[in-house]
Amino acid sequence: MATLPNPVDYAVPGFILLVLAEMLVACAADRRRYCPQDTLTSLALGFGSTIAGALSFGLVFATASWVWGYRLMDVPWTWWAFVLCFVLDDLAYYVFHRSAHRVRWFWASHVIHHSSQHYNLSTALRQTWTGFFSLAFIYRLPLFLLGFPPAMVFFCAGLNLIYQFWIHTEVVGRCPRWIEAVMNTPSHHRVHHAVNPRYLDRNYAGVFIVWDRLFGTFEAEREDDRPRYGIVKQLGSFNVLWAAVHEWVGIARDMWSAPWNAKLGYLIREPGWSHDGSRDTSQTIRARWQNQAAAEPSKEQQVGADHVQAA
Amino acid sequence: MNWLLSLGSLAGVLALGGVARLLRLGGSEPLAPEQVTERVQFEYNPFRVERMVIGLDGRAALVRATDGRLVAVKVHGAHPATRLLPGAPAVTTCGDLVVVDTGDRWFGPLRLRLDQAQRDMLRAML
Ligand SMILES: [Zn+2]
Ligand SMILES: [Zn+2]
């Protein structure tokens, strides 16, 4: 089986230089775009994530190769197969990412990426330590079953991750219209990282925003609703370990104290779900905001054609 | 990933952390009543502020809603962070420092520096 290098390894110096460049811009434009403790936490999480990824990669690759053994067809090692693989892998990423926001088990791993109240290039490197444990790789298994060689898929996945780096910035406003129409951009991904009721659980795209437009999860960034970043219940801590595991601890605590018939819900339902309805989910937050806006005509215009997404 | 790359990445992490400090990035203004009100109204919507005390150093605040909910606000890096407090939080006083237990060890206790009038007001809020 052919092997390929991990493109992310080669991108690391570029990541560092671009973070440095964005820091210099922040120094001139708005010092509060960066905060040293937050940056260190993000980068430490990123570093830990590469270690965790390297440790588990052998097992993931072995699983992928085993599944590939049952492939439906033989995808050739040609340029168009790489293009097709990249597009389908991005679709698999969309499905994974959507479930990572709608199923608490996967959210517990993904929340790390959203746990900063900042939105800058260092936030892009705030990556999970528990991706393997959460079994996130299962979303790529259909690609191997289709016949795409594991080396090809992981190469495309690396390129996908590299693409997603540059969109974590407030330095870039809007890109040309055709780019905003097709590609995931800083503007679209700012929406994804925002906790404004309008923006919650929107824009799951990795590289191509068309998936969100196609599956009804797209929301455009608005001048009159500036994104506020982070998670609904902000961490309020720069502790790296706590950032990495806090939601897993939350799941364990909730399952421990819940009645038997509700325990599973704390694992597989959406983040914020509770058996007695005492907590907020993205739907309840959005619904409340919409009701208030409907009652206050001045806000009605802001809500516009927004709708509650059926999960 | 090889060890050279790991070490290089680690050096990059520390260097960038150092640069952020050197450039004096971050920092925050002392908490202001309008900012605290806006923040708690956003995060605990609906939240009608009944009263609040802001520490003399502007690093922390305690807010009470008309429905009795109590929210702790602290400066966390360049942004405020908040916690909804349990029913009757434990409070300890040492001179002008009042420490309110938030029930969240990772968020940490709320440390308010208050003058006498503010301490009296805080007592009335709890
Ligand atoms: Zn996400
Ligand atoms: Zn992101």
Short mmCIF file of C-alpha atoms and ligand atoms in Angstrom, two decimals:
data_model
loop_
_atom_site.label_atom_id
_atom_site.label_comp_id
_atom_site.label_asym_id
_atom_site.label_seq_id
_atom_site.Cartn_x
_atom_site.Cartn_y
_atom_site.Cartn_z
CA MET A 1 0.00 0.00 0.00
CA ALA A 2 1.35 3.46 -0.95
CA THR A 3 2.18 5.85 1.88
CA LEU A 4 2.13 9.64 1.98
CA PRO A 5 3.57 12.15 4.45
CA ASN A 6 1.30 13.94 6.92
CA PRO A 7 0.88 17.41 5.35
CA VAL A 8 0.13 18.92 8.78
CA ASP A 9 3.74 18.23 9.85
CA TYR A 10 4.97 20.46 7.05
CA ALA A 11 2.44 23.19 7.87
CA VAL A 12 3.54 23.68 11.51
CA PRO A 13 6.20 26.35 10.73
CA GLY A 14 3.59 28.20 8.64
CA PHE A 15 1.10 28.04 11.53
CA ILE A 16 3.66 29.56 13.89
CA LEU A 17 4.61 32.35 11.48
CA LEU A 18 0.99 33.25 10.76
CA VAL A 19 0.09 33.36 14.47
CA LEU A 20 3.08 35.65 14.93
CA ALA A 21 1.90 37.88 12.08
CA GLU A 22 -1.62 38.05 13.52
CA MET A 23 -0.20 38.97 16.92
CA LEU A 24 1.63 41.89 15.32
CA VAL A 25 -1.62 43.02 13.66
CA ALA A 26 -3.39 42.73 17.02
CA CYS A 27 -0.64 44.78 18.62
CA ALA A 28 -1.38 47.60 16.16
CA ALA A 29 -5.17 47.23 15.84
CA ASP A 30 -6.67 45.72 19.01
CA ARG A 31 -4.53 44.17 21.74
CA ARG A 32 -7.49 42.30 23.18
CA ARG A 33 -7.70 39.97 20.20
CA TYR A 34 -5.00 37.97 21.95
CA CYS A 35 -4.45 37.19 25.60
CA PRO A 36 -1.17 35.49 26.60
CA GLN A 37 -2.77 32.94 28.97
CA ASP A 38 -5.47 32.05 26.45
CA THR A 39 -2.89 31.70 23.67
CA LEU A 40 -0.70 29.44 25.78
CA THR A 41 -3.68 27.27 26.69
CA SER A 42 -4.71 26.99 23.03
CA LEU A 43 -1.20 26.16 21.85
CA ALA A 44 -0.63 23.66 24.66
CA LEU A 45 -3.90 21.96 23.71
CA GLY A 46 -2.76 21.93 20.10
CA PHE A 47 0.56 20.40 21.03
CA GLY A 48 -1.11 17.78 23.23
CA SER A 49 -3.51 16.99 20.43
CA THR A 50 -0.69 16.18 17.99
CA ILE A 51 0.86 13.86 20.60
CA ALA A 52 -2.48 12.14 21.25
CA GLY A 53 -3.04 11.88 17.49
CA ALA A 54 0.40 10.39 16.88
CA LEU A 55 -0.10 7.83 19.65
CA SER A 56 -3.45 6.66 18.30
CA PHE A 57 -2.70 6.95 14.58
CA GLY A 58 -1.35 3.40 14.27
CA LEU A 59 -4.62 1.95 15.59
CA VAL A 60 -6.76 4.26 13.47
CA PHE A 61 -4.77 3.40 10.35
CA ALA A 62 -4.97 -0.33 11.11
CA THR A 63 -8.75 -0.06 11.54
CA ALA A 64 -9.02 1.89 8.28
CA SER A 65 -6.94 -0.72 6.44
CA TRP A 66 -9.06 -3.52 7.85
CA VAL A 67 -12.28 -1.84 6.67
CA TRP A 68 -10.64 -1.10 3.30
CA GLY A 69 -10.16 -4.85 2.94
CA TYR A 70 -13.95 -5.10 2.50
CA ARG A 71 -14.09 -2.30 -0.11
CA LEU A 72 -16.86 -2.20 -2.68
CA MET A 73 -14.52 -1.13 -5.50
CA ASP A 74 -10.91 -0.28 -6.24
CA VAL A 75 -10.39 3.46 -6.39
CA PRO A 76 -7.31 4.14 -8.57
CA TRP A 77 -4.30 6.13 -7.36
CA THR A 78 -4.88 9.07 -9.76
CA TRP A 79 -5.32 12.83 -9.44
CA TRP A 80 -9.10 12.81 -9.93
CA ALA A 81 -9.46 10.19 -7.22
CA PHE A 82 -7.64 12.57 -4.86
CA VAL A 83 -10.03 15.40 -5.82
CA LEU A 84 -13.07 13.18 -5.30
CA CYS A 85 -11.62 11.89 -2.04
CA PHE A 86 -11.05 15.45 -0.79
CA VAL A 87 -14.66 16.44 -1.54
CA LEU A 88 -16.19 13.30 0.00
CA ASP A 89 -13.90 13.52 3.02
CA ASP A 90 -15.15 17.08 3.52
CA LEU A 91 -18.73 15.78 3.42
CA ALA A 92 -17.78 13.16 6.02
CA TYR A 93 -16.28 16.00 8.08
CA TYR A 94 -19.57 17.93 7.85
CA VAL A 95 -21.51 14.91 9.15
CA PHE A 96 -18.97 14.33 11.92
CA HIS A 97 -18.92 18.02 12.89
CA ARG A 98 -22.70 18.28 12.98
CA SER A 99 -22.96 15.28 15.27
CA ALA A 100 -20.11 16.71 17.34
CA HIS A 101 -22.45 19.58 18.18
CA ARG A 102 -25.65 17.56 18.51
CA VAL A 103 -24.52 14.45 20.44
CA ARG A 104 -22.94 15.11 23.82
CA TRP A 105 -20.57 12.12 23.56
CA PHE A 106 -18.90 13.65 20.51
CA TRP A 107 -19.31 17.19 21.86
CA ALA A 108 -17.25 16.23 24.94
CA SER A 109 -14.29 15.78 22.62
CA HIS A 110 -15.02 18.67 20.23
CA VAL A 111 -15.90 21.30 22.88
CA ILE A 112 -12.17 21.85 23.46
CA HIS A 113 -11.97 23.60 20.10
CA HIS A 114 -14.74 26.01 21.14
CA SER A 115 -13.65 26.66 24.70
CA SER A 116 -11.78 29.94 24.08
CA GLN A 117 -13.55 33.29 24.36
CA HIS A 118 -11.10 34.54 21.72
CA TYR A 119 -11.20 33.98 17.99
CA ASN A 120 -7.77 34.10 16.42
CA LEU A 121 -5.36 31.80 14.64
CA SER A 122 -4.24 30.25 17.92
CA THR A 123 -7.86 29.16 18.48
CA ALA A 124 -7.54 27.00 15.35
CA LEU A 125 -4.81 25.02 17.10
CA ARG A 126 -6.96 24.41 20.20
CA GLN A 127 -7.70 20.82 19.25
CA THR A 128 -9.05 17.79 21.06
CA TRP A 129 -7.06 15.28 23.09
CA THR A 130 -9.85 12.73 23.18
CA GLY A 131 -10.77 12.39 19.51
CA PHE A 132 -9.67 8.76 19.35
CA PHE A 133 -11.46 7.91 22.58
CA SER A 134 -14.67 9.47 21.26
CA LEU A 135 -14.38 7.27 18.13
CA ALA A 136 -14.64 10.32 15.86
CA PHE A 137 -12.81 8.37 13.14
CA ILE A 138 -15.89 6.22 12.46
CA TYR A 139 -17.23 9.02 10.21
CA ARG A 140 -14.45 8.33 7.73
CA LEU A 141 -15.04 4.58 7.56
CA PRO A 142 -17.56 4.81 4.66
CA LEU A 143 -14.77 6.26 2.50
CA PHE A 144 -12.63 3.16 3.05
CA LEU A 145 -15.63 0.93 2.39
CA LEU A 146 -16.17 2.77 -0.90
CA GLY A 147 -12.60 1.91 -1.80
CA PHE A 148 -10.51 5.02 -1.13
CA PRO A 149 -7.09 3.89 0.14
CA PRO A 150 -6.42 4.92 3.79
CA ALA A 151 -3.24 6.83 2.83
CA MET A 152 -5.23 8.91 0.33
CA VAL A 153 -8.00 9.66 2.83
CA PHE A 154 -5.64 10.67 5.65
CA PHE A 155 -3.67 12.87 3.25
CA CYS A 156 -6.88 14.66 2.24
CA ALA A 157 -7.93 14.91 5.89
CA GLY A 158 -4.58 16.60 6.63
CA LEU A 159 -5.14 19.13 3.84
CA ASN A 160 -8.64 19.76 5.19
CA LEU A 161 -7.25 20.54 8.63
CA ILE A 162 -4.66 22.89 7.14
CA TYR A 163 -7.35 24.75 5.19
CA GLN A 164 -9.34 25.27 8.38
CA PHE A 165 -6.43 27.02 10.07
CA TRP A 166 -6.59 30.33 8.20
CA ILE A 167 -10.33 30.88 8.71
CA HIS A 168 -9.89 31.37 12.47
CA THR A 169 -9.29 35.10 12.30
CA GLU A 170 -11.02 38.44 12.71
CA VAL A 171 -8.41 40.11 10.53
CA VAL A 172 -10.19 39.04 7.32
CA GLY A 173 -13.66 40.54 6.90
CA ARG A 174 -15.52 39.22 3.87
CA CYS A 175 -13.99 37.46 0.87
CA PRO A 176 -15.19 37.96 -2.73
CA ARG A 177 -18.77 36.79 -3.26
CA TRP A 178 -18.02 33.60 -5.16
CA ILE A 179 -15.60 32.48 -2.44
CA GLU A 180 -18.17 33.18 0.30
CA ALA A 181 -20.72 31.23 -1.76
CA VAL A 182 -18.68 28.05 -2.08
CA MET A 183 -15.91 27.99 0.49
CA ASN A 184 -15.83 28.10 4.27
CA THR A 185 -14.41 31.53 5.16
CA PRO A 186 -13.43 33.50 8.28
CA SER A 187 -16.87 35.15 8.21
CA HIS A 188 -18.76 31.82 8.04
CA HIS A 189 -16.60 30.20 10.70
CA ARG A 190 -16.89 33.18 13.08
CA VAL A 191 -20.60 32.38 13.05
CA HIS A 192 -19.80 28.77 13.94
CA HIS A 193 -17.73 29.80 16.97
CA ALA A 194 -20.31 32.32 18.20
CA VAL A 195 -22.77 31.80 21.07
CA ASN A 196 -25.27 34.42 19.90
CA PRO A 197 -28.71 32.69 19.77
CA ARG A 198 -28.90 33.33 16.03
CA TYR A 199 -25.56 31.64 15.40
CA LEU A 200 -25.72 28.59 17.70
CA ASP A 201 -25.21 25.27 15.89
CA ARG A 202 -24.68 26.76 12.45
CA ASN A 203 -22.02 26.49 9.71
CA TYR A 204 -20.54 23.07 10.38
CA ALA A 205 -18.53 23.11 7.15
CA GLY A 206 -14.86 22.19 6.97
CA VAL A 207 -13.76 23.45 3.55
CA PHE A 208 -16.94 23.79 1.45
CA ILE A 209 -19.79 25.87 2.92
CA VAL A 210 -22.09 24.33 0.30
CA TRP A 211 -22.88 21.45 2.70
CA ASP A 212 -24.49 23.89 5.15
CA ARG A 213 -26.42 25.61 2.35
CA LEU A 214 -27.55 22.20 1.10
CA PHE A 215 -28.58 20.75 4.46
CA GLY A 216 -30.16 23.88 5.97
CA THR A 217 -27.58 24.75 8.62
CA PHE A 218 -26.17 27.90 7.03
CA GLU A 219 -26.28 31.29 8.72
CA ALA A 220 -24.62 34.43 7.39
CA GLU A 221 -22.66 36.74 9.67
CA ARG A 222 -24.42 40.05 10.27
CA GLU A 223 -23.10 43.50 11.06
CA ASP A 224 -25.90 44.09 13.59
CA ASP A 225 -25.20 40.86 15.50
CA ARG A 226 -21.49 40.68 16.14
CA PRO A 227 -20.26 37.23 17.15
CA ARG A 228 -19.42 36.56 20.79
CA TYR A 229 -17.12 33.59 21.00
CA GLY A 230 -16.82 30.54 23.21
CA ILE A 231 -19.35 28.19 24.75
CA VAL A 232 -22.70 28.86 26.39
CA LYS A 233 -21.20 28.23 29.84
CA GLN A 234 -17.72 29.76 29.51
CA LEU A 235 -14.93 27.79 31.16
CA GLY A 236 -13.58 30.68 33.22
CA SER A 237 -10.30 28.77 33.56
CA PHE A 238 -7.04 28.58 31.62
CA ASN A 239 -6.20 25.15 33.01
CA VAL A 240 -5.14 22.98 30.07
CA LEU A 241 -6.20 19.65 31.57
CA TRP A 242 -9.59 20.97 32.63
CA ALA A 243 -10.17 22.38 29.14
CA ALA A 244 -9.34 18.95 27.70
CA VAL A 245 -11.62 16.85 29.91
CA HIS A 246 -14.26 19.09 31.52
CA GLU A 247 -17.22 17.87 29.45
CA TRP A 248 -16.31 14.20 30.02
CA VAL A 249 -16.34 14.94 33.75
CA GLY A 250 -19.70 16.67 33.30
CA ILE A 251 -21.14 13.62 31.52
CA ALA A 252 -19.87 11.29 34.26
CA ARG A 253 -21.36 13.48 37.00
CA ASP A 254 -24.71 13.80 35.23
CA MET A 255 -24.96 10.09 34.51
CA TRP A 256 -24.05 9.24 38.08
CA SER A 257 -26.79 11.40 39.59
CA ALA A 258 -29.50 10.85 36.95
CA PRO A 259 -32.34 8.32 37.38
CA TRP A 260 -31.71 5.05 35.54
CA ASN A 261 -34.04 5.73 32.64
CA ALA A 262 -32.36 9.08 31.94
CA LYS A 263 -28.69 8.14 32.17
CA LEU A 264 -28.25 7.37 28.48
CA GLY A 265 -29.76 10.72 27.53
CA TYR A 266 -26.82 12.55 29.11
CA LEU A 267 -24.55 10.62 26.77
CA ILE A 268 -26.35 10.67 23.44
CA ARG A 269 -28.69 13.67 23.53
CA GLU A 270 -27.68 17.20 22.54
CA PRO A 271 -25.44 19.27 24.84
CA GLY A 272 -27.54 20.98 27.51
CA TRP A 273 -30.25 18.31 27.45
CA SER A 274 -31.53 17.34 30.90
CA HIS A 275 -34.17 14.82 31.92
CA ASP A 276 -36.13 17.43 33.87
CA GLY A 277 -35.79 20.19 31.30
CA SER A 278 -33.94 22.39 33.79
CA ARG A 279 -31.11 23.30 31.42
CA ASP A 280 -30.77 25.16 28.16
CA THR A 281 -29.99 23.66 24.77
CA SER A 282 -29.24 25.66 21.65
CA GLN A 283 -32.88 25.23 20.62
CA THR A 284 -34.35 26.58 23.87
CA ILE A 285 -31.93 29.53 23.79
CA ARG A 286 -32.84 30.35 20.21
CA ALA A 287 -36.58 29.86 20.76
CA ARG A 288 -36.56 32.20 23.78
CA TRP A 289 -34.67 34.83 21.82
CA GLN A 290 -37.11 34.55 18.92
CA ASN A 291 -40.12 34.85 21.23
CA GLN A 292 -38.65 37.96 22.81
CA ALA A 293 -37.92 39.45 19.41
CA ALA A 294 -41.48 38.74 18.29
CA ALA A 295 -42.80 40.51 21.40
CA GLU A 296 -40.50 43.50 20.83
CA PRO A 297 -41.12 44.88 17.32
CA SER A 298 -37.81 46.78 17.39
CA LYS A 299 -35.99 43.46 17.50
CA GLU A 300 -38.29 41.73 15.06
CA GLN A 301 -36.40 43.04 12.09
CA GLN A 302 -33.18 41.59 13.46
CA VAL A 303 -34.63 38.11 13.69
CA GLY A 304 -35.72 38.29 10.05
CA ALA A 305 -36.34 34.97 8.39
CA ASP A 306 -34.49 33.02 11.03
CA HIS A 307 -35.91 29.65 11.95
CA VAL A 308 -35.40 27.04 14.60
CA GLN A 309 -33.54 24.12 13.17
CA ALA A 310 -35.15 20.76 13.70
CA ALA A 311 -32.34 18.59 15.01
CA MET B 1 5.37 13.01 13.67
CA ASN B 2 9.01 12.80 14.69
CA TRP B 3 10.72 13.97 17.87
CA LEU B 4 12.46 16.86 16.16
CA LEU B 5 9.13 18.22 14.97
CA SER B 6 7.62 17.71 18.44
CA LEU B 7 10.44 19.62 20.09
CA GLY B 8 10.24 22.34 17.43
CA SER B 9 6.48 22.67 17.98
CA LEU B 10 6.95 22.88 21.73
CA ALA B 11 9.60 25.58 21.27
CA GLY B 12 7.19 27.40 18.93
CA VAL B 13 4.41 27.23 21.56
CA LEU B 14 6.62 28.71 24.26
CA ALA B 15 8.05 31.35 21.91
CA LEU B 16 4.58 32.51 20.83
CA GLY B 17 3.44 32.66 24.46
CA GLY B 18 6.50 34.80 25.17
CA VAL B 19 5.84 37.08 22.19
CA ALA B 20 2.21 37.62 23.31
CA ARG B 21 3.55 38.76 26.68
CA LEU B 22 6.31 40.89 25.16
CA LEU B 23 3.82 42.66 22.91
CA ARG B 24 1.65 43.16 26.01
CA LEU B 25 -1.36 41.69 24.25
CA GLY B 26 -4.59 41.15 26.16
CA GLY B 27 -5.38 43.21 29.22
CA SER B 28 -8.80 44.38 30.24
CA GLU B 29 -10.58 47.49 31.48
CA PRO B 30 -11.98 47.37 35.02
CA LEU B 31 -15.55 46.05 35.03
CA ALA B 32 -18.14 48.78 34.45
CA PRO B 33 -21.84 48.52 35.46
CA GLU B 34 -23.07 48.74 31.85
CA GLN B 35 -20.69 46.00 30.73
CA VAL B 36 -21.65 43.71 33.63
CA THR B 37 -25.36 44.29 32.97
CA GLU B 38 -24.98 43.58 29.28
CA ARG B 39 -22.98 40.42 29.94
CA VAL B 40 -25.39 38.86 32.48
CA GLN B 41 -28.40 39.80 30.36
CA PHE B 42 -26.83 38.02 27.39
CA GLU B 43 -25.77 34.89 29.26
CA TYR B 44 -28.76 34.48 31.61
CA ASN B 45 -31.52 35.85 29.41
CA PRO B 46 -34.05 36.85 30.68
CA PHE B 47 -32.21 38.61 33.52
CA ARG B 48 -33.43 41.87 35.06
CA VAL B 49 -30.69 43.33 37.23
CA GLU B 50 -31.92 44.28 40.70
CA ARG B 51 -28.58 45.39 42.07
CA MET B 52 -24.87 44.73 41.80
CA VAL B 53 -21.59 45.35 43.59
CA ILE B 54 -18.37 45.73 41.68
CA GLY B 55 -15.07 45.26 43.50
CA LEU B 56 -12.95 48.39 44.04
CA ASP B 57 -10.26 46.95 41.74
CA GLY B 58 -12.83 46.26 39.01
CA ARG B 59 -11.79 42.60 38.81
CA ALA B 60 -14.99 41.01 40.08
CA ALA B 61 -18.68 41.70 40.56
CA LEU B 62 -21.75 40.12 42.09
CA VAL B 63 -25.14 40.68 40.45
CA ARG B 64 -28.63 39.89 41.71
CA ALA B 65 -31.63 39.52 39.42
CA THR B 66 -35.15 40.55 40.40
CA ASP B 67 -36.06 36.84 40.48
CA GLY B 68 -33.35 36.24 43.11
CA ARG B 69 -30.68 34.61 40.93
CA LEU B 70 -27.12 35.54 41.85
CA VAL B 71 -24.36 35.69 39.26
CA ALA B 72 -20.63 36.00 39.88
CA VAL B 73 -18.64 37.94 37.27
CA LYS B 74 -14.86 37.94 37.11
CA VAL B 75 -12.28 39.30 34.72
CA HIS B 76 -10.84 36.28 32.91
CA GLY B 77 -7.94 37.32 30.71
CA ALA B 78 -9.28 39.87 28.26
CA HIS B 79 -12.95 38.95 28.79
CA PRO B 80 -15.36 38.61 31.71
CA ALA B 81 -16.56 35.14 32.70
CA THR B 82 -19.61 34.40 34.83
CA ARG B 83 -21.17 31.72 37.05
CA LEU B 84 -24.69 31.30 38.31
CA LEU B 85 -24.33 30.82 42.05
CA PRO B 86 -25.97 28.10 44.10
CA GLY B 87 -28.87 29.18 46.33
CA ALA B 88 -26.97 30.40 49.37
CA PRO B 89 -23.25 30.71 48.58
CA ALA B 90 -20.67 30.51 51.37
CA VAL B 91 -19.08 33.89 52.05
CA THR B 92 -15.93 34.66 54.03
CA THR B 93 -14.65 38.13 54.85
CA CYS B 94 -11.10 39.14 55.66
CA GLY B 95 -10.62 42.90 55.98
CA ASP B 96 -11.84 44.49 52.75
CA LEU B 97 -11.65 41.18 50.88
CA VAL B 98 -14.88 39.24 50.54
CA VAL B 99 -14.62 35.76 49.06
CA VAL B 100 -17.77 34.17 47.62
CA ASP B 101 -17.76 30.45 46.88
CA THR B 102 -18.99 29.82 43.32
CA GLY B 103 -19.31 26.05 43.78
CA ASP B 104 -16.97 25.56 40.79
CA ARG B 105 -13.37 24.88 41.82
CA TRP B 106 -12.04 25.48 38.29
CA PHE B 107 -13.80 28.82 37.94
CA GLY B 108 -12.53 29.60 41.41
CA PRO B 109 -14.03 31.69 44.22
CA LEU B 110 -15.13 35.27 43.53
CA ARG B 111 -12.74 37.69 45.24
CA LEU B 112 -14.30 41.10 45.82
CA ARG B 113 -12.45 44.05 47.36
CA LEU B 114 -15.21 46.14 48.93
CA ASP B 115 -15.56 49.18 51.20
CA GLN B 116 -17.87 49.09 54.20
CA ALA B 117 -20.94 50.39 52.35
CA GLN B 118 -20.47 47.81 49.60
CA ARG B 119 -20.03 45.01 52.13
CA ASP B 120 -23.33 46.01 53.74
CA MET B 121 -24.97 46.01 50.34
CA LEU B 122 -23.53 42.59 49.53
CA ARG B 123 -24.92 41.18 52.75
CA ALA B 124 -28.34 42.48 51.79
CA MET B 125 -28.07 40.84 48.38
CA LEU B 126 -27.30 37.36 49.65
ZN ZN C 1 -17.52 23.04 16.01
ZN ZN C 2 -13.04 26.37 14.43
#
